[in-house]
CSV table of C-alpha atoms in Angstrom, one decimal:
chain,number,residue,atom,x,y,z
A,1,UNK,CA,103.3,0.6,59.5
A,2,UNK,CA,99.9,1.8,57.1
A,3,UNK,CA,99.3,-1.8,56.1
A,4,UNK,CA,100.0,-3.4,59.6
A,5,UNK,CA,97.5,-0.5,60.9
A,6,UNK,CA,94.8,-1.5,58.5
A,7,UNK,CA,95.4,-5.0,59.1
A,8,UNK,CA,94.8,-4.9,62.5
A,9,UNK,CA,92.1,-3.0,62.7
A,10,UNK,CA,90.1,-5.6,59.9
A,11,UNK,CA,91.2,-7.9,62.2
A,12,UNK,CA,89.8,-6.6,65.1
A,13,UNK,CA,86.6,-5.4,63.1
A,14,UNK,CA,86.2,-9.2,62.4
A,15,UNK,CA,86.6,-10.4,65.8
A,16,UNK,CA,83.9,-7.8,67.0
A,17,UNK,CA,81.9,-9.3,64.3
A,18,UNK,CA,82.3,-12.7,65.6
A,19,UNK,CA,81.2,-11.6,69.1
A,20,UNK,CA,78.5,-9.9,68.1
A,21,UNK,CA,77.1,-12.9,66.3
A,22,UNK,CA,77.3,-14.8,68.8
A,23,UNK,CA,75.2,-12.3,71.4
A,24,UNK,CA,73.0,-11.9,69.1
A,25,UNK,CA,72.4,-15.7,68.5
A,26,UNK,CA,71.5,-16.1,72.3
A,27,UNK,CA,67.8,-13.9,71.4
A,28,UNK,CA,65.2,-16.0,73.1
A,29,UNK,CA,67.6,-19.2,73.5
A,30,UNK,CA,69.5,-17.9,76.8
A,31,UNK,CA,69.7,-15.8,78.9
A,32,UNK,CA,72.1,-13.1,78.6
A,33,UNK,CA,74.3,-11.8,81.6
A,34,UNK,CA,75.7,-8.6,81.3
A,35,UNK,CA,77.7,-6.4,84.2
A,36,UNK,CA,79.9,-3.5,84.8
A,37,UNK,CA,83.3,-2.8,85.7
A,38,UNK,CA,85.7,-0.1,85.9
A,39,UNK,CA,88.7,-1.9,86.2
A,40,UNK,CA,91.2,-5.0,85.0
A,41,UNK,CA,90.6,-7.2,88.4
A,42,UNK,CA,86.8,-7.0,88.6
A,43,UNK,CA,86.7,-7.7,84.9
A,44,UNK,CA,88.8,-10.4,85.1
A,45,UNK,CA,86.4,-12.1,87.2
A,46,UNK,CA,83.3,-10.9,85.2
A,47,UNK,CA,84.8,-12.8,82.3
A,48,UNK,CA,83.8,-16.0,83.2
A,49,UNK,CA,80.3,-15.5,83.6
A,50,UNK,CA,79.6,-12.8,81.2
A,51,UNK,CA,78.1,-12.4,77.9
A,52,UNK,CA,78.7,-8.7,78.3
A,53,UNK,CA,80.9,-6.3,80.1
A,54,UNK,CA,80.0,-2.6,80.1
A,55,UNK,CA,82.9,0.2,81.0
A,56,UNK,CA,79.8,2.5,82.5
A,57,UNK,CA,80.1,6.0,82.8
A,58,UNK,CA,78.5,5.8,86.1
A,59,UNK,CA,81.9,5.4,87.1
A,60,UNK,CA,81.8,9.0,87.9
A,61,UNK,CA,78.9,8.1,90.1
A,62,UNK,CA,80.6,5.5,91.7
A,63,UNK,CA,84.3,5.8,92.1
A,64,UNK,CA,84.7,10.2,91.6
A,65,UNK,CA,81.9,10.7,93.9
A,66,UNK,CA,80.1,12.8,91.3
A,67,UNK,CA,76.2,13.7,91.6
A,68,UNK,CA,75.9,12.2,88.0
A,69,UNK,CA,77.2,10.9,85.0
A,70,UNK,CA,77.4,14.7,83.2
A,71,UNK,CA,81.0,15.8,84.2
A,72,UNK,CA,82.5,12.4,83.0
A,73,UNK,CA,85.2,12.8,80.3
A,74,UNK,CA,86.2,10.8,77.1
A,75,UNK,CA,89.9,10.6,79.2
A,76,UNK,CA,88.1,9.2,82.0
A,77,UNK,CA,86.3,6.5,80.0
A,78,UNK,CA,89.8,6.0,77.6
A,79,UNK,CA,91.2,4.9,81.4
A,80,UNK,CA,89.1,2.6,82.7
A,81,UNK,CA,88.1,0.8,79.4
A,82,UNK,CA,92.1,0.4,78.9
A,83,UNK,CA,92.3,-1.5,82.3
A,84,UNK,CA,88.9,-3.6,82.0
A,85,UNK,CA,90.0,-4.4,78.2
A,86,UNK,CA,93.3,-6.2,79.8
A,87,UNK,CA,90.9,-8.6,82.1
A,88,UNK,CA,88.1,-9.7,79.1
A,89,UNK,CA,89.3,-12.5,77.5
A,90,UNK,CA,85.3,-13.8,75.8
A,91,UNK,CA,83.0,-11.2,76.3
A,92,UNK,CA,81.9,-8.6,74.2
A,93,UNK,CA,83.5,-5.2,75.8
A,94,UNK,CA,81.2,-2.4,75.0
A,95,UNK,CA,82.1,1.2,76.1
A,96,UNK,CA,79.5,3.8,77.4
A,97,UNK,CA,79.7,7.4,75.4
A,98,UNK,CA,80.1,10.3,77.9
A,99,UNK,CA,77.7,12.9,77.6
A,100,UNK,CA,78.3,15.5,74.8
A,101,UNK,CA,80.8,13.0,73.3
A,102,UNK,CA,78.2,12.4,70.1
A,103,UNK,CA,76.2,15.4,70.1
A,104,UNK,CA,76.8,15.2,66.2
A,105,UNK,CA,77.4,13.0,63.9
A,106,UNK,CA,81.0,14.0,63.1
A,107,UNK,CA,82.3,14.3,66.8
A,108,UNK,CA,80.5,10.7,67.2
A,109,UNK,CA,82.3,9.5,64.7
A,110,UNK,CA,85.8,11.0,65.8
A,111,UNK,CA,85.2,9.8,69.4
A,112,UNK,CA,84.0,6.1,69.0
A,113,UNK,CA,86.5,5.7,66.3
A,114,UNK,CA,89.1,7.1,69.5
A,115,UNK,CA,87.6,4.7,72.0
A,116,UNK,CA,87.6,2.0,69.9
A,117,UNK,CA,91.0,2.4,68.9
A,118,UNK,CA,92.5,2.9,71.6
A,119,UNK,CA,91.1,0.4,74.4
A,120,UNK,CA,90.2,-2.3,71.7
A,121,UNK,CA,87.1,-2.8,73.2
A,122,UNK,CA,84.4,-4.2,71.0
A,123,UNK,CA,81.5,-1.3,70.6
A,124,UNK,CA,80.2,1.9,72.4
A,125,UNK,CA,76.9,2.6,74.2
A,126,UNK,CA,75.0,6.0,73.2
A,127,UNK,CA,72.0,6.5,75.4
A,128,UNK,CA,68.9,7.9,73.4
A,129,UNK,CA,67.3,11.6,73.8
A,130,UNK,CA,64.5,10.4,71.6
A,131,UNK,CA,66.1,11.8,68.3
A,132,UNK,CA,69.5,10.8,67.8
A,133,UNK,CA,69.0,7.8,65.4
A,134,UNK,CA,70.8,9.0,62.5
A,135,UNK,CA,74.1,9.1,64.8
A,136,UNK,CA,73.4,5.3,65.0
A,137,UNK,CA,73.2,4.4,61.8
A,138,UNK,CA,76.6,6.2,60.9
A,139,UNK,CA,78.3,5.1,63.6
A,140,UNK,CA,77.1,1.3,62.4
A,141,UNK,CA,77.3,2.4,58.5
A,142,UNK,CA,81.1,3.0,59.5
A,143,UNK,CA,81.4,-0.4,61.3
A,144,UNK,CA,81.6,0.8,64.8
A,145,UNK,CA,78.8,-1.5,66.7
A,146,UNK,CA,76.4,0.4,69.1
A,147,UNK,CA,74.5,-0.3,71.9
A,148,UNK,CA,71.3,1.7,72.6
A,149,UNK,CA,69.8,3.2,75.9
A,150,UNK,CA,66.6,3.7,76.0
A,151,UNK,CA,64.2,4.4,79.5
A,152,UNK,CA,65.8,6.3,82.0
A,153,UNK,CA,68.9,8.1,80.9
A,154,UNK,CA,71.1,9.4,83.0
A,155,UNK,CA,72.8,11.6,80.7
A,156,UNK,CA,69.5,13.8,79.2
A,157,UNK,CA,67.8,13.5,82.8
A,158,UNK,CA,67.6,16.1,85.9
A,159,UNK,CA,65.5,13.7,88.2
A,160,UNK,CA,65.8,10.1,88.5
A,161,UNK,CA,62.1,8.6,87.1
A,162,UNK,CA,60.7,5.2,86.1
A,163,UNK,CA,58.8,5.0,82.5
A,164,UNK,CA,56.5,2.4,80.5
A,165,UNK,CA,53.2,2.3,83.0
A,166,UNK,CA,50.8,4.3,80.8
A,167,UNK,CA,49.6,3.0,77.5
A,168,UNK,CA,51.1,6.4,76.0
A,169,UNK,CA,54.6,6.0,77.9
A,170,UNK,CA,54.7,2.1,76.6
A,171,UNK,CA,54.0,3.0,72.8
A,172,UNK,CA,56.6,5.8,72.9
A,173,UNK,CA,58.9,3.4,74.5
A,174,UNK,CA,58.2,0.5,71.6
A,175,UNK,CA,58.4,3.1,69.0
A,176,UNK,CA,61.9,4.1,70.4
A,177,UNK,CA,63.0,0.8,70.6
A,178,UNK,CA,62.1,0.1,67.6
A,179,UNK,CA,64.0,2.9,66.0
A,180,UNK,CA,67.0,2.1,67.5
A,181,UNK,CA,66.6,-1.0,66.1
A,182,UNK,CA,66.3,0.1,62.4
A,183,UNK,CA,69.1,2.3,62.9
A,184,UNK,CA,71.5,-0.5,63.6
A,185,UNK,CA,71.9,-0.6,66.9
A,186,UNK,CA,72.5,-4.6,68.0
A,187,UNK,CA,71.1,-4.8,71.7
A,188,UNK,CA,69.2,-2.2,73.6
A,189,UNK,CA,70.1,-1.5,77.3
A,190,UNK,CA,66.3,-1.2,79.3
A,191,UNK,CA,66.8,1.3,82.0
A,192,UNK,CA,64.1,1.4,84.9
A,193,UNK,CA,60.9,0.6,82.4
A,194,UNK,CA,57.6,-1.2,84.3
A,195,UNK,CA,58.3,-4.8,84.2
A,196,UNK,CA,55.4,-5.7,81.5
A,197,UNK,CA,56.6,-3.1,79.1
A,198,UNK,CA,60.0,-4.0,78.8
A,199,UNK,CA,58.5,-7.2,77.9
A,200,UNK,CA,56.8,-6.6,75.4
A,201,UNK,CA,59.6,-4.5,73.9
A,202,UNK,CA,62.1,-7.4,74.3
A,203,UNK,CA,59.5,-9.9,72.5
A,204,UNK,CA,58.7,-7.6,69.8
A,205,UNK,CA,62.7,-6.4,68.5
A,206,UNK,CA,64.7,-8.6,66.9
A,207,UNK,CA,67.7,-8.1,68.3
A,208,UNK,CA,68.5,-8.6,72.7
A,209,UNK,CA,67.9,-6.5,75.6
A,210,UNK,CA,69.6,-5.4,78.6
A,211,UNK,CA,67.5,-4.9,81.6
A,212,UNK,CA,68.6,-2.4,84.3
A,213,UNK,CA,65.9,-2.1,87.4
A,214,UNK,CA,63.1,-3.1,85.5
A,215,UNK,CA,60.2,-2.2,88.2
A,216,UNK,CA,57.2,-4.0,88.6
């Protein structure tokens, strides 16, 4: 049972691998499409025109009628990516971190490792408070594939708020970015940035963006 354990999960680590690749490969070649869904019937349709399927924690926003994402549970997210996992047959599957899930570097780890296993999805999202690089780079030193969040984040803000049209909110913004970047981090969701800024963030990494109400 050990060695069928660690078999599939090399397995699975090299089909994430493989997926990953070839996301990574459409940088500046396609355009990437990328969509959420809480369940097996919605991503079932997503599938075929997806690059990308997020199981988003705005979930609790959306189908518990909550005022915002902070209340959401690993158990709640460990349902629904279960049931959209079952309808993804191409895309990459990535799985948003609920708030106070990765706090830490240890409970990170523990928690990803639990999401991973058990909805055999292909990553996890952390969205960025600005400081929490080095929870990136040992979640990707320990082969667990991470999406960053960067702009507005639901999960660190009180009050809904669009960034990047200053000169000083756009460099704080690339320097983010661009640390997320370093730290491993394979694509970079863009959340409510001014047009122009997110940009110039998405010419200048190396790796793809996600845009999410990119304001002009």
């Amino acid at each position: 049972l050990r060695h069928y354990l660690k078999t599939s999960e090399h397995y699975r680590i090299r089909i994430m691998k493989s997926k990953i690749i070839n996301f990574l490969e459409k940088k500046n070649k396609s355009k990437i499409v990328c969509l959420t869904s809480y369940s097996k019937s919605i991503a079932k349709i997503l599938d075929d025109y997806c690059d990308l399927i997020l199981v988003g924690d705005s979930l609790g926003n959306v189908l518990y009628g909550m005022e915002n994402t902070h209340k959401v549970t690993l158990e709640m997210i460990l349902r629904h990516a279960i049931s959209v996992k079952k309808g993804v047959k191409k895309s990459l599957c990535i799985v948003d971190m609920p708030k106070n899930t990765y706090n830490n570097s240890r409970d990170a780890k523990k928690n990803a490792r639990k999401i991973l296993h058990i909805t055999k999805c292909d990553g996890v999202k952390i969205e960025s408070n600005k400081k929490n690089y080095s929870i990136i780079k040992k979640l990707v030193d320990s082969k667990i594939a991470v999406m960053g969040h960067i702009g507005y984040t639901p999960q660190y803000e009180k009050k809904f708020k669009v960034s990047g049209y200053s000169k000083s909110d756009e460099a704080k913004l690339i320097k983010e970015a661009k640390e997320i970047e370093r730290a491993g981090a394979f694509s970079i969701v863009l959340e409510c940035i001014a047009s122009q800024t997110a940009k110039k963030i998405t010419k200048l990494l190396k790796i793809p963006t996600i845009g999410i109400g990119s304001s002009r």
